[in-house]
Coordinates of C-alpha atoms in Angstrom, one line a residue:
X1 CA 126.2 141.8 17.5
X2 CA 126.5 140.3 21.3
X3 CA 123.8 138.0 22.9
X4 CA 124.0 136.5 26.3
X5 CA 122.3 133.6 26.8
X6 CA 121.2 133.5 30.7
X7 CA 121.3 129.5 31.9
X8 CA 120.3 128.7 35.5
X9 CA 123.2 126.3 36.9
X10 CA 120.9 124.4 39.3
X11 CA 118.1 123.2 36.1
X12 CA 120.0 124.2 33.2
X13 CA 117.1 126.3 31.7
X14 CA 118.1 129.6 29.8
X15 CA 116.0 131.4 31.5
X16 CA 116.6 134.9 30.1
X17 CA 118.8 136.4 26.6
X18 CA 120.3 139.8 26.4
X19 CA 120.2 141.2 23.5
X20 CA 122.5 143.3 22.1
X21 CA 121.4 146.7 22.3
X22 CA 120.9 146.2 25.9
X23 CA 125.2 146.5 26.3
X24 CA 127.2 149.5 26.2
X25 CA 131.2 150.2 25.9
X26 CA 132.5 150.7 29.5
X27 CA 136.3 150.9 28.1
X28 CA 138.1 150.0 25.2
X29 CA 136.9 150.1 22.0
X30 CA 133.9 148.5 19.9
X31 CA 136.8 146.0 18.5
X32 CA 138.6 145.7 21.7
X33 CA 136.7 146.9 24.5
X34 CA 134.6 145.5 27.5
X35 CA 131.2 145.8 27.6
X36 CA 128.5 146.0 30.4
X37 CA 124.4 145.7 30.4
X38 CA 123.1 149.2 30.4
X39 CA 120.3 148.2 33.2
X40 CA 120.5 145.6 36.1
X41 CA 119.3 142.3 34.6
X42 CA 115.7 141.4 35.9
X43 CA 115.0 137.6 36.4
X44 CA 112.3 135.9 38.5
X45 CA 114.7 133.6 40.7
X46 CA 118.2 134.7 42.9
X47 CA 120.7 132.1 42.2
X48 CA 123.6 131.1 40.1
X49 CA 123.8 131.4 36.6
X50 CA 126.2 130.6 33.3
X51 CA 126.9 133.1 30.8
X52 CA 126.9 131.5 27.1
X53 CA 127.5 134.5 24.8
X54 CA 127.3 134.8 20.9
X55 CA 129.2 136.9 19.1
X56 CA 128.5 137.9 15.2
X57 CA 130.8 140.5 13.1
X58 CA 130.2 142.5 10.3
X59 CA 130.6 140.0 7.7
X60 CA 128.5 137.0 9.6
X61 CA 131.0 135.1 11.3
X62 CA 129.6 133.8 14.3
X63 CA 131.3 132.7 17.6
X64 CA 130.1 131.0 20.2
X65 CA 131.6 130.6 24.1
X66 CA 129.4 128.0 26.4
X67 CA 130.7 129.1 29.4
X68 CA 132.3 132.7 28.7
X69 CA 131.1 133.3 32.5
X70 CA 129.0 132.9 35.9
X71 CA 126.4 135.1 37.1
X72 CA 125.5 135.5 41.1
X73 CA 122.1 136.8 41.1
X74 CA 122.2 137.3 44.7
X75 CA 121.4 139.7 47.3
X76 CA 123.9 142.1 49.0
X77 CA 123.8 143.0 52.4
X78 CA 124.5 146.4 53.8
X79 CA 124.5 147.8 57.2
X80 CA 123.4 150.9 58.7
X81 CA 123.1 152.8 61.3
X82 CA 125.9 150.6 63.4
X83 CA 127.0 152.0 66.6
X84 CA 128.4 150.6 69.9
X85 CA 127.4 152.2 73.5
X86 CA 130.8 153.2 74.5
X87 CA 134.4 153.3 72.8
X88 CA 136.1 152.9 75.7
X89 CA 136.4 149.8 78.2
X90 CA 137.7 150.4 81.7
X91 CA 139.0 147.7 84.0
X92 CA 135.0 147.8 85.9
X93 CA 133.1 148.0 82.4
X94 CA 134.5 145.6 79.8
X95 CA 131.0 145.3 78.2
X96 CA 130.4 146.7 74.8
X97 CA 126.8 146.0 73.4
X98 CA 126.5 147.2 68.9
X99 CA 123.3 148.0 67.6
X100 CA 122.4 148.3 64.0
X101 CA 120.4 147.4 60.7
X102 CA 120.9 145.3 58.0
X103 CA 119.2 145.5 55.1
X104 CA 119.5 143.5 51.6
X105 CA 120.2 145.4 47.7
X106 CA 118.3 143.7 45.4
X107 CA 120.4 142.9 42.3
X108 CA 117.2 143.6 40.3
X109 CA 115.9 146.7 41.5
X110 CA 118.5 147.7 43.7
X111 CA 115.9 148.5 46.1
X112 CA 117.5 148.0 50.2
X113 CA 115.1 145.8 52.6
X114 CA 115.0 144.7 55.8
X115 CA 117.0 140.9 55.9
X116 CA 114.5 139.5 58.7
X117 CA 115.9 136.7 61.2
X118 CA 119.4 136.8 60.0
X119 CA 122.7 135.7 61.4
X120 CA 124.8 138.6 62.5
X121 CA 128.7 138.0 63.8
X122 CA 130.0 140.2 65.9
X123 CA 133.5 140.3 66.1
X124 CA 136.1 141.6 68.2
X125 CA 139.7 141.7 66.7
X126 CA 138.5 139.6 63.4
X127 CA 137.0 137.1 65.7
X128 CA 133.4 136.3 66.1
X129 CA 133.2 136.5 69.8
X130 CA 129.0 136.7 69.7
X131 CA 126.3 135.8 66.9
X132 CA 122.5 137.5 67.0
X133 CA 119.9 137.3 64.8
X134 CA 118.3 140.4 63.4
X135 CA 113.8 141.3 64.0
X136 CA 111.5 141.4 62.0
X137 CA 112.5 145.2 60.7
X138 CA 116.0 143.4 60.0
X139 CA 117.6 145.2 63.5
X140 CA 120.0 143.3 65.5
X141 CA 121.4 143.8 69.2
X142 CA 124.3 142.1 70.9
X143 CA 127.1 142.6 72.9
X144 CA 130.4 141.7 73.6
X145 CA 133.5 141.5 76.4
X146 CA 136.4 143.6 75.0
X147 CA 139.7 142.7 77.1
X148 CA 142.2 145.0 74.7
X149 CA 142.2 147.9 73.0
X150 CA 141.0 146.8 69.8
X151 CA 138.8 147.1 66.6
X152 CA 134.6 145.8 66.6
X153 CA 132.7 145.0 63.5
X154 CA 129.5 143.6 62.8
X155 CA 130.1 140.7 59.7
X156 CA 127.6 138.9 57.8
X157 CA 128.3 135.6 56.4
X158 CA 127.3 133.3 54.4
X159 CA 124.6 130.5 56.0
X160 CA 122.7 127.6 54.5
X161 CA 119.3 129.0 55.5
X162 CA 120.0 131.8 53.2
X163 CA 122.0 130.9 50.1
X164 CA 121.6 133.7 48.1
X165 CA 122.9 136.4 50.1
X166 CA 126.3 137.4 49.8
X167 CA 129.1 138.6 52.9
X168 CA 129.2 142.1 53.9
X169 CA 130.7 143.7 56.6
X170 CA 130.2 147.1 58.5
X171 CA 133.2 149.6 59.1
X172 CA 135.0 148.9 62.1
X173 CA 135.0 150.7 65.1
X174 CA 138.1 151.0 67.2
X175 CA 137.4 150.7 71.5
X176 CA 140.1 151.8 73.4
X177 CA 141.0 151.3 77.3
X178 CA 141.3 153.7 80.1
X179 CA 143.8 152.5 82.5
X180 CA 143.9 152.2 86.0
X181 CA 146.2 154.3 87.4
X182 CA 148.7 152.9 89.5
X183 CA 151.8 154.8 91.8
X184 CA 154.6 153.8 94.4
X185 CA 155.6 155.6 97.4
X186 CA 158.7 154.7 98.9
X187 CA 158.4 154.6 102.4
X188 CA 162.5 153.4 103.0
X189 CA 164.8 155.2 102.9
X190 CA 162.9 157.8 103.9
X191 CA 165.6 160.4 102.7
X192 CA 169.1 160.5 101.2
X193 CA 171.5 159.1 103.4
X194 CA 175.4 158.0 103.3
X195 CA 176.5 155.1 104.1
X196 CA 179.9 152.7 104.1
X197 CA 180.7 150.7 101.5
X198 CA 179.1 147.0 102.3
X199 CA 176.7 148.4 104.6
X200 CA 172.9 146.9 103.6
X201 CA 170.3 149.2 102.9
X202 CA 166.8 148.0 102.9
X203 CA 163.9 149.6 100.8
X204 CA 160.2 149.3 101.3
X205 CA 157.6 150.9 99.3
X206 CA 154.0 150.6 98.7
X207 CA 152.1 149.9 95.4
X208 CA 148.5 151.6 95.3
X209 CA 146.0 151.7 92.9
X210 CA 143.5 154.5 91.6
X211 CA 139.9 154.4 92.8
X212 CA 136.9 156.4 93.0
X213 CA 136.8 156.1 96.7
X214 CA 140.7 157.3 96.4
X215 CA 144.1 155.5 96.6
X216 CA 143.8 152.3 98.1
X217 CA 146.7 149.4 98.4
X218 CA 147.2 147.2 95.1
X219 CA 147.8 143.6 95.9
X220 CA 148.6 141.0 93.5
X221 CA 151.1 143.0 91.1
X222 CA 154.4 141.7 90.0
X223 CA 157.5 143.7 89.8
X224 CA 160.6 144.1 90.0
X225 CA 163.9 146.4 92.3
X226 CA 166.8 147.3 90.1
X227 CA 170.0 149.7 92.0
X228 CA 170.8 152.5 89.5
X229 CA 174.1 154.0 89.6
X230 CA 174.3 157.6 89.8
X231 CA 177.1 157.1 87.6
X232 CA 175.1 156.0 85.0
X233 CA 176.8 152.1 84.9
X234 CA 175.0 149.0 84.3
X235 CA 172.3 148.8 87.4
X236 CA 172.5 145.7 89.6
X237 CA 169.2 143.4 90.0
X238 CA 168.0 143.6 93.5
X239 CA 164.9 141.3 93.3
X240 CA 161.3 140.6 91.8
X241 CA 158.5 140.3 93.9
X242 CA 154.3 139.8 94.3
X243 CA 152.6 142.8 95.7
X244 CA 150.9 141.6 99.1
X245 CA 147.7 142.4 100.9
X246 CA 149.1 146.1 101.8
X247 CA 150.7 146.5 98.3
X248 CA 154.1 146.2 99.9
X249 CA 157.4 145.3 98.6
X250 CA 160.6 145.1 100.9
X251 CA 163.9 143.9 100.1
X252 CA 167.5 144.4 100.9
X253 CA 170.5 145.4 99.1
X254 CA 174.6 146.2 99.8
X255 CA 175.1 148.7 97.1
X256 CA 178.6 149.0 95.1
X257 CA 178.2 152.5 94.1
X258 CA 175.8 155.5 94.8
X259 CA 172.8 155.5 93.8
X260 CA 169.0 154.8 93.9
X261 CA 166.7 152.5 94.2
X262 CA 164.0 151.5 91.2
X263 CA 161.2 149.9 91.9
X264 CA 158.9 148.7 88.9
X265 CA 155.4 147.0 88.1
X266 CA 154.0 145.8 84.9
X267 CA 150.9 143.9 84.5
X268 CA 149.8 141.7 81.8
X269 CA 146.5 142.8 82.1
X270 CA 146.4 145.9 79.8
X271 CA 143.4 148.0 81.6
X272 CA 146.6 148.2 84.5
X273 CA 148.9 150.5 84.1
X274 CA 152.3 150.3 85.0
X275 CA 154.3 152.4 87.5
X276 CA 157.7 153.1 88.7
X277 CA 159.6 155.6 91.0
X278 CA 163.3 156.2 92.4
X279 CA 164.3 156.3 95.8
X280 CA 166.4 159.1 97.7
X281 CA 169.7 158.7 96.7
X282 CA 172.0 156.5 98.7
X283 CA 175.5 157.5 99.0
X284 CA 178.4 154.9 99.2
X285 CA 181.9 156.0 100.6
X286 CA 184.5 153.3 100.6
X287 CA 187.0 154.0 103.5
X288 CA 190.5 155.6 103.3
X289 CA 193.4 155.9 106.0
X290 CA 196.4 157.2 106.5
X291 CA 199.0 154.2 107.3
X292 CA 201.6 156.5 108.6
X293 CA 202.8 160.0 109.0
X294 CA 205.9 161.5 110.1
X295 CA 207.4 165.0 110.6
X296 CA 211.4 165.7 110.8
X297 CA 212.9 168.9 111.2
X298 CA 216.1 169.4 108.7
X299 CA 219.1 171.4 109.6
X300 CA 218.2 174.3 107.4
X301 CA 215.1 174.8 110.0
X302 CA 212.4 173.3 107.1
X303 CA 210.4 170.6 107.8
X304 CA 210.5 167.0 106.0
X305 CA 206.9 165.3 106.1
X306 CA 206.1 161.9 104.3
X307 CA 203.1 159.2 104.8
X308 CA 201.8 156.9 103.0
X309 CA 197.8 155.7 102.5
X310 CA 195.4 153.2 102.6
X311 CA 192.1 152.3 100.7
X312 CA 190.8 149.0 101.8
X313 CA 188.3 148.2 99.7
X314 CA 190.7 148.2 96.7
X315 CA 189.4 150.9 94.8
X316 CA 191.5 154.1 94.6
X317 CA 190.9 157.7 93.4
X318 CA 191.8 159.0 90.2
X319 CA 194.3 162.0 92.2
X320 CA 194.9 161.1 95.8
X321 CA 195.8 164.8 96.7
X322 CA 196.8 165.2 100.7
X323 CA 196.5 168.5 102.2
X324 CA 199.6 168.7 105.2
X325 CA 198.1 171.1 107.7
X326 CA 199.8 172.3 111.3
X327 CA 198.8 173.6 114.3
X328 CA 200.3 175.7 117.0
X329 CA 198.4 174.1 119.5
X330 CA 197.3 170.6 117.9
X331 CA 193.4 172.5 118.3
X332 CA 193.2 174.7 115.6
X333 CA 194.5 173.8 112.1
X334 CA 195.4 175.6 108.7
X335 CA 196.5 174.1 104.9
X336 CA 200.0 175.0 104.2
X337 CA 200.1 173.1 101.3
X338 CA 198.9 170.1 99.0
X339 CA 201.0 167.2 97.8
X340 CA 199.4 164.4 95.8
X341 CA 199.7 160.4 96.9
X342 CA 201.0 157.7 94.2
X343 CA 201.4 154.4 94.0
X344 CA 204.7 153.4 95.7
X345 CA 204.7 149.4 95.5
X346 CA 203.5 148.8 98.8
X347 CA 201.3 151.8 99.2
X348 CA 200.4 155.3 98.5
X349 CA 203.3 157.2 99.3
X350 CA 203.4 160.9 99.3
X351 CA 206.3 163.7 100.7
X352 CA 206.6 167.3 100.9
X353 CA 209.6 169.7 102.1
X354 CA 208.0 173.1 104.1
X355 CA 210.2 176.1 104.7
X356 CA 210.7 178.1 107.8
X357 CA 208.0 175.7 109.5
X358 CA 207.4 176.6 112.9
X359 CA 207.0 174.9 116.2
X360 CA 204.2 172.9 116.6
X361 CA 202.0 169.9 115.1
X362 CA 201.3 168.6 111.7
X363 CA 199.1 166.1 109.9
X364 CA 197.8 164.9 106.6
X365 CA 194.2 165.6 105.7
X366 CA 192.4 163.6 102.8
X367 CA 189.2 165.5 101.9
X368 CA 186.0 163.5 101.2
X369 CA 185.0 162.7 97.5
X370 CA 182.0 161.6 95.8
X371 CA 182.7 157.9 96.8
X372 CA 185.4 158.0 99.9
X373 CA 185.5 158.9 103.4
X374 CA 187.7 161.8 104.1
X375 CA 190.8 160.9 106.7
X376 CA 193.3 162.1 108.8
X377 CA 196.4 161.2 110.1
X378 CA 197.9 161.4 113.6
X379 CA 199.4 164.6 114.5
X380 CA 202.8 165.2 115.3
X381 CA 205.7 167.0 116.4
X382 CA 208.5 167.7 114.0
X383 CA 211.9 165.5 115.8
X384 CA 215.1 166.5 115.2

């Protein structure tokens, strides 16, 4: 047999026993098992209360536990009916006002009513960011700045004024952010363009910002240039910047290598969004010469030509191939053939031997590449 003596903590007075038909077997078994009222207990007062349980076999033994437990006859709140006016915040609108109910369960009855003139939190990303107290029907109304895209709930929690009722919480809500859109237009360069190596290139470019009157400058935003290789190389920092009343950046650069320009902005402010855009490619030839060229006639009527050439900015190409080209009349020119240039000490030497070579001019021709100027050398007549 099982009876639970009901004692209130704050006087001490049992003030109800539960008897033992009043329990059934939840789990277990009747020897080992874990047992439950069958009904809600019903007592006249919410509060705290020990459990002091007796316990009698089969054969009479009796046991006794004092304090086999605690009791919180209190009340439990629930909301309903929660809902905010908007799940979305834009940079204009970061106001988000949550309406609801909140009601009481009676341990007794069970029976949900109104909780009049209660405390409601509501809180933005697990803080309370605003507090409201709910009418006489137990509704509530407040609202809140959101500044992020994150999770709203209303909480109720425990207060002095009311010490019998217990914390509940409502599912969560999650408000996102609409961005403001954000672009650059690069206003310099304008278009692709070649230049020599060393030469400065300047870029300018305006930042704007979405509105519903259309695109208007954005001032204000931070940023940065980067120059990207077309190669696809580490990029070289140009220079950061702070957007001005027109929403224009401009800065200046010598580029190593081709490439482009890339012009970034990132706020901090997460209802911004960020932009970025590439400029026309800018195309860097280093310079190439031809430090000499000569042209002798042999005795076996061929011609002997040999040269040497020149990259001043220390870079060379991976095949230096020279194309020796003659002319009757030093106006109009054809290939006869192509030798390549190595490295001879001192220079870029290269040589070639052309048969039954008629009378005329000749030069060496070094054809343009990806990242040097093309060259020529001076044309001449074959001596003897």
């Amino acid at each position: 047999m099982i009876r639970a003596h009901i004692v209130s903590a704050a006087t001490q007075q049992e003030v109800a026993v539960v008897e033992n038909d009043a329990f059934g077997l939840v789990s277990g078994t009747p020897d080992n098992g874990v047992w439950h009222t069958k009904q809600p207990l019903s007592l006249a007062d919410l509060g705290s209360y020990t459990v002091r349980i007796e316990a009698t076999d089969a054969d009479g033994d009796r046991t006794t536990n004092n304090s086999a437990g605690s009791l919180a006859y209190y009340v439990a709140p629930v909301f309903e009916d929660v809902r905010t006016d908007r799940t979305e915040v834009d940079i204009d609108h970061r106001q988000v006002r949550i309406d609801g109910l909140l009601k009481g369960r009676w341990p007794a009855t069970r029976e949900l009513k109104p909780l009049a003139d209660h405390p409601v939190d509501i809180d933005v990303d697990y803080w309370t960011e605003n507090t409201v107290r709910t009418d006489t029907e137990g509704r509530f109304s407040g609202t809140v700045t959101v500044n992020d895209a994150v999770p709203v709930q209303v909480v109720y929690r425990h207060v002095n004024e009311h010490p019998y009722v217990l914390y509940g919480e409502s599912p969560s809500t999650q408000i996102g952010v609409r961005q403001v859109a954000t672009r650059w237009t690069v206003q310099a360069p304008a278009m692709a363009q070649t230049i020599d190596f060393g030469q400065q290139v300047t870029l300018t470019a305006t930042l704007e910002r979405e509105t519903p009157q259309g695109w208007v400058p954005f001032e204000g935003q931070s940023g940065g240039v980067l120059f990207e290789p077309s190669s696809g190389g580490q990029s070289a920092s140009v220079g950061y910047f702070t957007t001005g009343e027109d929403g224009k950046v401009t800065l200046t650069h010598t580029p190593w290598e081709t490439g482009s320009f890339r012009v970034a902005s990132h706020s901090d402010d997460p209802f911004i969004a960020p932009a970025s855009t590439n400029s026309t490619q800018i195309t860097v030839l280093r310079a190439s010469v031809f430090s000499s060229f000569s042209a002798t006639r042999t005795q076996d009527h061929s011609v002997h030509v040999e040269g040497a050439m020149d990259f001043p900015e220390s870079w060379t190409p991976a095949t230096i191939p020279v194309h020796i080209q003659y002319s009757r009349d030093g106006k109009q020119w054809a290939d006869l053939l192509t030798t390549e240039a190595t490295w001879s000490g001192s220079g870029h030497a290269f040589s070639a031997d052309i048969a039954d070579a008629g009378h005329g001019y000749f030069r060496a021709h070094f054809e343009a590449t990806g990242s040097f100027r093309a060259a020529t050398s001076e044309a001449v007549k074959a001596s003897r």
